[in-house]
Short mmCIF file of C-alpha atoms and ligand atoms in Angstrom, two decimals:
data_model
loop_
_atom_site.label_atom_id
_atom_site.label_comp_id
_atom_site.label_asym_id
_atom_site.label_seq_id
_atom_site.Cartn_x
_atom_site.Cartn_y
_atom_site.Cartn_z
CA UNK Y 1 64.43 2.24 77.41
CA UNK Y 2 63.34 5.90 77.39
CA UNK Y 3 60.00 6.99 75.88
CA UNK Y 4 61.64 8.38 72.77
CA UNK Y 5 63.62 5.26 72.06
CA UNK Y 6 60.49 3.27 72.38
CA UNK Y 7 58.72 5.75 69.83
CA UNK Y 8 61.92 5.22 67.31
CA UNK Y 9 61.77 1.67 67.80
CA UNK Y 10 58.04 1.48 66.96
CA UNK Y 11 58.66 3.53 63.72
CA UNK Y 12 61.48 1.29 62.57
CA UNK Y 13 59.24 -1.78 63.06
CA UNK Y 14 56.59 -0.43 60.59
CA UNK Y 15 58.35 1.89 58.26
CA UNK Y 16 56.19 4.94 56.98
CA UNK Y 17 56.58 7.24 53.98
CA UNK Y 18 57.49 10.63 55.28
CA UNK Y 19 57.56 13.77 53.02
CA UNK Y 20 59.80 16.53 53.70
CA UNK Y 21 58.68 19.37 51.65
CA UNK Y 22 61.75 21.69 52.78
CA UNK Y 23 64.08 19.25 51.00
CA UNK Y 24 66.78 21.58 50.25
CA UNK Y 25 66.98 22.80 53.80
CA UNK Y 26 70.35 21.94 55.50
CA UNK Y 27 68.90 20.38 59.00
CA UNK Y 28 66.09 18.72 57.00
CA UNK Y 29 68.54 16.96 54.73
CA UNK Y 30 70.71 15.94 57.80
CA UNK Y 31 67.81 14.35 59.51
CA UNK Y 32 66.60 12.68 56.49
CA UNK Y 33 70.10 11.02 55.95
CA UNK Y 34 70.09 9.83 59.52
CA UNK Y 35 66.34 8.53 59.26
CA UNK Y 36 67.22 6.62 55.91
CA UNK Y 37 70.67 5.13 57.60
CA UNK Y 38 68.61 4.03 60.68
CA UNK Y 39 65.67 2.66 58.77
CA UNK Y 40 63.42 4.92 60.63
CA UNK Y 41 61.21 5.97 57.80
CA UNK Y 42 60.92 5.96 53.78
CA UNK Y 43 61.93 9.56 52.99
CA UNK Y 44 60.56 11.79 50.32
CA UNK Y 45 62.06 15.04 49.73
CA UNK Y 46 60.52 17.71 47.81
CA UNK Y 47 63.06 20.17 46.05
CA UNK Y 48 65.20 20.44 42.86
CA UNK Y 49 67.06 17.18 42.46
CA UNK Y 50 70.43 18.71 41.44
CA UNK Y 51 70.37 21.10 44.38
CA UNK Y 52 69.69 18.24 46.82
CA UNK Y 53 72.26 15.85 45.43
CA UNK Y 54 74.90 18.75 45.40
CA UNK Y 55 74.08 19.88 49.14
CA UNK Y 56 74.12 16.12 50.17
CA UNK Y 57 77.52 15.48 48.44
CA UNK Y 58 78.93 18.63 50.06
CA UNK Y 59 77.79 17.54 53.56
CA UNK Y 60 78.92 13.96 53.25
CA UNK Y 61 75.32 12.72 53.25
CA UNK Y 62 75.63 9.37 51.74
CA UNK Y 63 72.10 7.96 52.41
CA UNK Y 64 70.18 10.69 50.42
CA UNK Y 65 70.60 8.68 47.40
CA UNK Y 66 68.03 6.39 48.68
CA UNK Y 67 65.42 9.08 49.14
CA UNK Y 68 62.61 9.57 46.65
CA UNK Y 69 63.16 13.05 45.28
CA UNK Y 70 60.23 15.08 43.82
CA UNK Y 71 60.69 18.13 41.87
CA UNK Y 72 57.97 20.47 42.47
CA UNK Y 73 58.05 22.02 39.01
CA UNK Y 74 58.24 18.96 37.06
CA UNK Y 75 57.16 15.56 38.12
CA UNK Y 76 54.95 12.92 36.32
CA UNK Y 77 51.93 13.39 38.73
CA UNK Y 78 51.90 17.08 38.70
CA UNK Y 79 48.81 17.38 36.53
CA UNK Y 80 46.87 14.61 38.65
CA UNK Y 81 47.71 16.35 41.89
CA UNK Y 82 46.50 19.59 40.54
CA UNK Y 83 43.20 18.22 39.48
CA UNK Y 84 42.87 16.53 42.85
CA UNK Y 85 43.51 20.02 44.61
CA UNK Y 86 40.97 21.72 42.19
CA UNK Y 87 38.47 19.06 43.13
CA UNK Y 88 38.90 19.80 46.95
CA UNK Y 89 39.03 23.39 46.61
CA UNK Y 90 36.69 24.47 43.84
CA UNK Y 91 33.80 24.95 46.11
CA UNK Y 92 35.89 27.52 47.76
CA UNK Y 93 36.52 29.38 44.58
CA UNK Y 94 39.86 27.82 43.44
CA UNK Y 95 40.26 27.63 39.64
CA UNK Y 96 42.24 25.17 37.60
CA UNK Y 97 45.00 27.67 37.03
CA UNK Y 98 45.23 28.37 40.68
CA UNK Y 99 45.50 24.77 41.39
CA UNK Y 100 48.48 24.21 38.64
CA UNK Y 101 50.04 27.32 40.49
CA UNK Y 102 49.70 25.89 44.15
CA UNK Y 103 50.95 22.55 43.23
CA UNK Y 104 54.26 23.88 42.72
CA UNK Y 105 54.28 25.14 46.31
CA UNK Y 106 55.95 22.31 48.25
CA UNK Y 107 53.75 22.71 51.30
CA UNK Y 108 50.49 22.23 49.08
CA UNK Y 109 52.38 19.33 47.06
CA UNK Y 110 53.35 17.61 50.41
CA UNK Y 111 49.71 17.55 51.37
CA UNK Y 112 48.54 16.45 48.01
CA UNK Y 113 51.06 13.60 47.92
CA UNK Y 114 49.58 12.35 51.40
CA UNK Y 115 45.90 12.92 50.34
CA UNK Y 116 46.59 10.90 46.98
CA UNK Y 117 47.86 8.12 49.05
CA UNK Y 118 51.51 8.23 47.80
CA UNK Y 119 52.82 9.14 51.58
CA UNK Y 120 51.83 8.69 55.00
CA UNK Y 121 52.81 11.95 56.99
CA UNK Y 122 54.46 15.22 56.59
CA UNK Y 123 56.98 17.48 58.45
CA UNK Y 124 57.77 21.11 57.58
CA UNK Y 125 58.47 24.29 59.49
CA UNK Y 126 62.12 24.65 59.67
CA UNK Y 127 61.85 27.40 57.00
CA UNK Y 128 58.06 28.12 56.94
CA UNK Y 129 55.67 29.65 59.59
CA UNK Y 130 53.21 27.67 61.38
CA UNK Y 131 50.34 29.21 59.66
CA UNK Y 132 51.92 28.34 56.17
CA UNK Y 133 52.57 24.73 57.05
CA UNK Y 134 49.09 24.36 58.74
CA UNK Y 135 46.96 26.04 56.17
CA UNK Y 136 47.39 23.47 53.28
CA UNK Y 137 47.12 20.61 55.66
CA UNK Y 138 43.69 21.97 57.15
CA UNK Y 139 42.32 22.74 53.56
CA UNK Y 140 43.64 19.41 51.89
CA UNK Y 141 44.04 16.60 54.44
CA UNK Y 142 41.48 17.92 56.87
CA UNK Y 143 40.70 16.49 60.33
CA UNK Y 144 39.33 13.15 61.15
CA UNK Y 145 35.84 12.75 60.74
CA UNK Y 146 35.23 12.32 64.41
CA UNK Y 147 37.27 15.46 65.41
CA UNK Y 148 35.94 18.93 65.55
CA UNK Y 149 39.24 20.69 65.47
CA UNK Y 150 42.93 20.24 64.95
CA UNK Y 151 45.24 21.27 67.61
CA UNK Y 152 48.76 20.96 68.73
CA UNK Y 153 50.39 19.17 71.79
CA UNK Y 154 53.74 19.09 73.30
CA UNK Y 155 55.21 16.06 74.77
CA UNK Y 156 57.13 17.32 77.76
CA UNK Y 157 59.92 15.16 79.16
CA UNK Y 158 60.62 16.65 82.70
CA UNK Y 159 63.58 16.00 84.72
CA UNK Y 160 61.55 15.63 87.91
CA UNK Y 161 59.94 12.16 87.60
CA UNK Y 162 57.36 13.05 90.42
CA UNK Y 163 55.27 14.92 87.90
CA UNK Y 164 52.96 13.37 85.50
CA UNK Y 165 53.80 9.64 84.48
CA UNK Y 166 57.32 9.28 85.42
CA UNK Y 167 58.06 12.87 84.21
CA UNK Y 168 56.17 12.50 80.83
CA UNK Y 169 53.39 15.11 80.28
CA UNK Y 170 51.47 16.35 77.52
CA UNK Y 171 50.43 20.15 77.10
CA UNK Y 172 47.90 21.47 74.62
CA UNK Y 173 46.91 23.39 72.43
CA UNK Y 174 50.16 25.02 72.11
CA UNK Y 175 49.95 25.54 68.38
CA UNK Y 176 46.66 26.23 66.51
CA UNK Y 177 43.51 27.66 68.02
CA UNK Y 178 44.14 31.25 69.46
CA UNK Y 179 41.00 31.39 71.58
CA UNK Y 180 39.31 28.23 71.60
CA UNK Y 181 35.49 27.62 72.48
CA UNK Y 182 34.01 25.26 75.17
CA UNK Y 183 33.34 22.95 72.21
CA UNK Y 184 36.92 23.27 70.77
CA UNK Y 185 38.35 22.78 74.43
CA UNK Y 186 36.49 19.43 74.70
CA UNK Y 187 37.95 18.54 71.25
CA UNK Y 188 41.40 19.56 72.43
CA UNK Y 189 40.98 17.41 75.40
CA UNK Y 190 39.87 14.38 73.54
CA UNK Y 191 42.56 14.65 70.90
CA UNK Y 192 45.14 15.01 73.67
CA UNK Y 193 44.07 11.85 75.24
CA UNK Y 194 44.38 10.12 72.12
CA UNK Y 195 47.78 11.31 71.63
CA UNK Y 196 48.85 10.60 75.12
CA UNK Y 197 47.48 6.93 74.66
CA UNK Y 198 49.38 6.51 71.42
CA UNK Y 199 52.62 7.75 72.36
CA UNK Y 200 53.30 6.86 75.97
CA UNK Y 201 50.76 4.04 76.32
CA UNK Y 202 49.59 5.39 79.65
CA UNK Y 203 45.85 6.18 80.56
CA UNK Y 204 45.51 9.99 80.31
CA UNK Y 205 44.51 12.08 83.39
CA UNK Y 206 43.54 15.52 81.92
CA UNK Y 207 43.50 18.72 84.00
CA UNK Y 208 41.56 21.56 82.35
CA UNK Y 209 43.75 24.44 83.79
CA UNK Y 210 42.43 27.82 84.82
CA UNK Y 211 43.17 30.70 87.39
CA UNK Y 212 40.60 28.95 89.70
CA UNK Y 213 39.91 25.52 91.25
CA UNK Y 214 36.43 24.31 91.47
CA UNK Y 215 34.69 27.57 91.58
CA UNK Y 216 37.39 29.48 93.79
CA UNK Y 217 37.53 32.18 91.27
CA UNK Y 218 34.69 34.72 90.51
CA UNK Y 219 33.84 34.26 86.94
CA UNK Y 220 32.07 31.44 85.24
CA UNK Y 221 34.76 29.32 83.91
CA UNK Y 222 34.72 27.86 80.58
CA UNK Y 223 37.15 25.32 81.40
CA UNK Y 224 34.50 23.59 83.99
CA UNK Y 225 31.96 23.76 81.13
CA UNK Y 226 34.49 21.95 78.79
CA UNK Y 227 34.92 19.32 81.30
CA UNK Y 228 31.15 18.49 81.04
CA UNK Y 229 31.07 18.59 77.42
CA UNK Y 230 34.05 16.31 77.19
CA UNK Y 231 32.62 13.91 79.66
CA UNK Y 232 29.43 13.73 77.60
CA UNK Y 233 31.30 12.69 74.69
CA UNK Y 234 33.72 10.18 76.41
CA UNK Y 235 32.21 9.37 79.93
CA UNK Y 236 35.03 7.06 81.10
CA UNK Y 237 37.97 9.52 80.40
CA UNK Y 238 39.62 10.77 83.53
CA UNK Y 239 39.21 14.59 83.28
CA UNK Y 240 38.73 17.36 85.76
CA UNK Y 241 38.58 21.12 86.11
CA UNK Y 242 38.60 23.79 86.32
CA UNK Y 243 41.96 23.31 88.25
CA UNK Y 244 44.76 25.63 89.02
CA UNK Y 245 48.14 24.22 87.84
CA UNK Y 246 49.45 23.52 91.47
CA UNK Y 247 45.95 21.63 92.25
CA UNK Y 248 46.63 19.64 89.08
CA UNK Y 249 50.17 18.78 89.80
CA UNK Y 250 50.92 18.54 93.61
CA UNK Y 251 49.09 16.08 95.76
CA UNK Y 252 49.24 17.93 98.94
CA UNK Y 253 47.77 21.13 97.21
CA UNK Y 254 45.09 18.85 95.36
CA UNK Y 255 44.03 17.21 98.99
CA UNK Y 256 43.25 20.77 99.99
CA UNK Y 257 41.80 22.24 97.04
CA UNK Y 258 40.13 19.38 95.15
CA UNK Y 259 39.95 16.42 97.60
CA UNK Y 260 37.49 14.43 95.75
CA UNK Y 261 39.15 14.76 92.31
CA UNK Y 262 40.48 11.71 90.32
CA UNK Y 263 42.69 13.82 88.42
CA UNK Y 264 44.07 16.80 90.74
CA UNK Y 265 47.58 16.06 92.01
CA UNK Y 266 48.29 13.34 89.40
CA UNK Y 267 47.59 15.11 86.11
CA UNK Y 268 49.62 13.84 83.07
CA UNK Y 269 47.85 16.05 80.40
CA UNK Y 270 47.42 19.62 80.87
CA UNK Y 271 44.82 21.54 78.54
CA UNK Y 272 45.23 25.47 78.74
CA UNK Y 273 42.31 27.91 78.30
CA UNK Y 274 43.88 29.54 75.20
CA UNK Y 275 46.88 29.43 72.82
CA UNK Y 276 48.85 32.12 74.73
CA UNK Y 277 48.63 30.25 77.92
CA UNK Y 278 49.60 27.13 76.55
CA UNK Y 279 52.48 28.39 74.51
CA UNK Y 280 53.92 30.48 77.30
CA UNK Y 281 53.23 27.54 79.73
CA UNK Y 282 55.23 25.07 77.61
CA UNK Y 283 58.33 27.52 76.94
CA UNK Y 284 58.52 28.23 80.73
CA UNK Y 285 58.68 24.58 81.69
CA UNK Y 286 61.21 24.10 78.98
CA UNK Y 287 63.41 26.85 79.90
CA UNK Y 288 63.10 27.24 83.80
CA UNK Y 289 62.76 23.55 84.56
CA UNK Y 290 65.13 22.34 81.74
CA UNK Y 291 62.38 19.95 80.30
CA UNK Y 292 62.73 18.42 76.88
CA UNK Y 293 59.65 19.77 74.67
CA UNK Y 294 58.79 17.62 71.91
CA UNK Y 295 56.47 19.04 69.16
CA UNK Y 296 54.10 20.74 68.41
CA UNK Y 297 52.51 17.48 67.36
CA UNK Y 298 49.48 18.23 65.39
CA UNK Y 299 46.49 16.04 66.44
CA UNK Y 300 43.12 15.43 65.02
CA UNK Y 301 44.13 15.35 61.30
CA UNK Y 302 43.11 12.49 59.03
CA UNK Y 303 46.93 11.97 58.25
CA UNK Y 304 49.63 13.39 60.31
CA UNK Y 305 51.35 16.59 59.43
CA UNK Y 306 53.81 18.26 61.90
CA UNK Y 307 55.08 21.62 62.03
CA UNK Y 308 58.79 22.55 63.29
CA UNK Y 309 60.11 25.46 65.17
CA UNK Y 310 62.35 27.61 62.74
CA UNK Y 311 64.94 27.26 65.54
CA UNK Y 312 64.84 23.42 65.32
CA UNK Y 313 67.85 21.22 65.15
CA UNK Y 314 68.34 18.34 62.95
CA UNK Y 315 67.81 15.91 65.90
CA UNK Y 316 64.51 17.71 66.54
CA UNK Y 317 63.43 16.84 63.05
CA UNK Y 318 64.71 13.17 63.37
CA UNK Y 319 62.49 12.73 66.44
CA UNK Y 320 59.57 14.29 64.76
CA UNK Y 321 59.98 11.71 61.73
CA UNK Y 322 59.67 9.15 64.56
CA UNK Y 323 56.68 10.66 66.14
CA UNK Y 324 54.83 11.29 62.73
CA UNK Y 325 55.62 7.64 61.86
CA UNK Y 326 53.99 6.44 64.96
CA UNK Y 327 51.02 8.74 64.28
CA UNK Y 328 50.72 7.63 60.81
CA UNK Y 329 50.96 3.80 61.72
CA UNK Y 330 47.92 4.42 64.40
CA UNK Y 331 45.66 6.56 61.95
CA UNK Y 332 45.86 3.73 59.52
CA UNK Y 333 44.58 1.45 62.11
N1 LIG A 401 40.97 22.65 62.91
C1 LIG A 401 40.33 22.16 61.67
N2 LIG A 401 40.18 23.17 60.70
C2 LIG A 401 40.69 24.32 60.92
C3 LIG A 401 41.17 24.79 62.11
C4 LIG A 401 41.32 23.98 63.15
N3 LIG A 401 41.74 24.31 64.61
N4 LIG A 401 41.61 26.15 61.72
C5 LIG A 401 41.16 26.48 60.50
N5 LIG A 401 40.62 25.31 60.09
C6 LIG A 401 40.30 25.16 58.56
C7 LIG A 401 39.08 26.14 58.34
O1 LIG A 401 37.87 25.64 58.52
C8 LIG A 401 39.40 26.49 56.71
O2 LIG A 401 38.92 25.29 56.05
P1 LIG A 401 38.14 25.66 54.48
O3 LIG A 401 38.98 26.63 53.84
O4 LIG A 401 38.19 24.33 53.99
O5 LIG A 401 36.86 26.15 55.03
C9 LIG A 401 40.79 26.47 56.61
O6 LIG A 401 41.28 25.72 57.67
C10 LIG A 401 41.55 27.71 56.73
O7 LIG A 401 41.02 28.32 57.84
P2 LIG A 401 41.19 29.99 57.95
O8 LIG A 401 40.62 30.37 59.18
O9 LIG A 401 40.72 30.88 56.76
O10 LIG A 401 42.79 29.92 58.00
P3 LIG A 401 43.66 30.83 58.41
O11 LIG A 401 44.36 31.31 57.29
O12 LIG A 401 43.29 31.77 59.55
O13 LIG A 401 44.72 29.92 59.37
C11 LIG A 401 45.40 28.77 61.19
C12 LIG A 401 44.46 28.79 60.14
C13 LIG A 401 46.89 28.67 60.32
C14 LIG A 401 45.40 27.51 61.88
C15 LIG A 401 45.58 30.02 61.99
O14 LIG A 401 44.44 29.71 62.92
C16 LIG A 401 46.83 30.15 62.78
O15 LIG A 401 47.72 30.60 62.24
N6 LIG A 401 46.73 29.80 64.25
C17 LIG A 401 47.97 30.05 65.09
C18 LIG A 401 49.16 29.35 64.60
C19 LIG A 401 50.38 29.96 65.42
O16 LIG A 401 50.96 30.74 65.13
N7 LIG A 401 50.73 29.04 66.46
C20 LIG A 401 51.90 29.25 67.41
C21 LIG A 401 53.27 28.76 66.56
S1 LIG A 401 54.42 28.49 67.86
C22 LIG A 401 54.55 26.66 68.03
O17 LIG A 401 53.74 26.20 67.47
C23 LIG A 401 55.41 26.50 69.04
#
């Protein structure tokens, strides 16, 4: 059984309630129908019920009838969610009128449904930008207490099994923090280690990537500082840096450049120095090495919210429902 099949099987074994705020979007509806048919998750669609049913009928999606549909403009808990939002954001200047307006926005409503305990996780982004998906999640759901910042990892499934753990790797932060500080890099490393353990079950070996290996470059490297900071927070974690990508991945290069490292040459988690490097890095590997890139998986949140690429397929959404359900199961303990 491949890793994705394991993730799907674990989601089916403990069904979670997943909100899809883009409930009238075609790929989302197709993925929702398949998820219901397969028993992957309980699906909550946000959108106009008549439109959803009409689209489902036209596309022959027979299982949508079993989804819970929430109309953002009129539903019984609208006022309760608006008061909850006002309570959470009044210190930031949100008025009650603002809250009643925001609660009609499916992306805010989805997060409020989770915050109120009426769902376990959310996926959006087939229609909306990353910023618009993440902002309500960061404002309403917020990070876990022990986590300083949210970040985004990609699960990379490589065709060459000699890299990572039988070809499985995690790359971060590919989605959230444009220019992370040392403290934020440590947070990204810790969260990605948790994601790696939760999704793959293997011990993470984290390489903090740079243009330099162990001081070979000229500048003071923030990745080396981030290693020290991470180790101070989690002394048993296998983490090293700064490392160049070849030293992190290739045993013969590691033997020359970082011979005493417990991570070099066998890294299965790569943490990049900034969002540009990480985002470019995962796309290069996806395209040039024909890897499957699953994500971004938002990590560190109190409850899982995941963002989709606007170019995603319904299969991508289906897989993300499985991943979100796993995150939800784990975050509940
Ligand atoms: N972790 C935790 N909380 C955060 C984080 C973070 N990384 N970033 C922002 N926040 C919180 C803030 O503290 C703030 O909370 P508050 O209002 O309760 O005080 C709230 O989120 C909003 O923060 P702002 O800085 O005002 O939010 P902003 O509008 O700048 O948006 C965002 C934050 C959306 C994450 C922004 O940094 C962003 O757009 N990042 C890049 C996203 C992107 O384009 N990624 C690449 C996409 S491609 C791909 O994913 C494959």
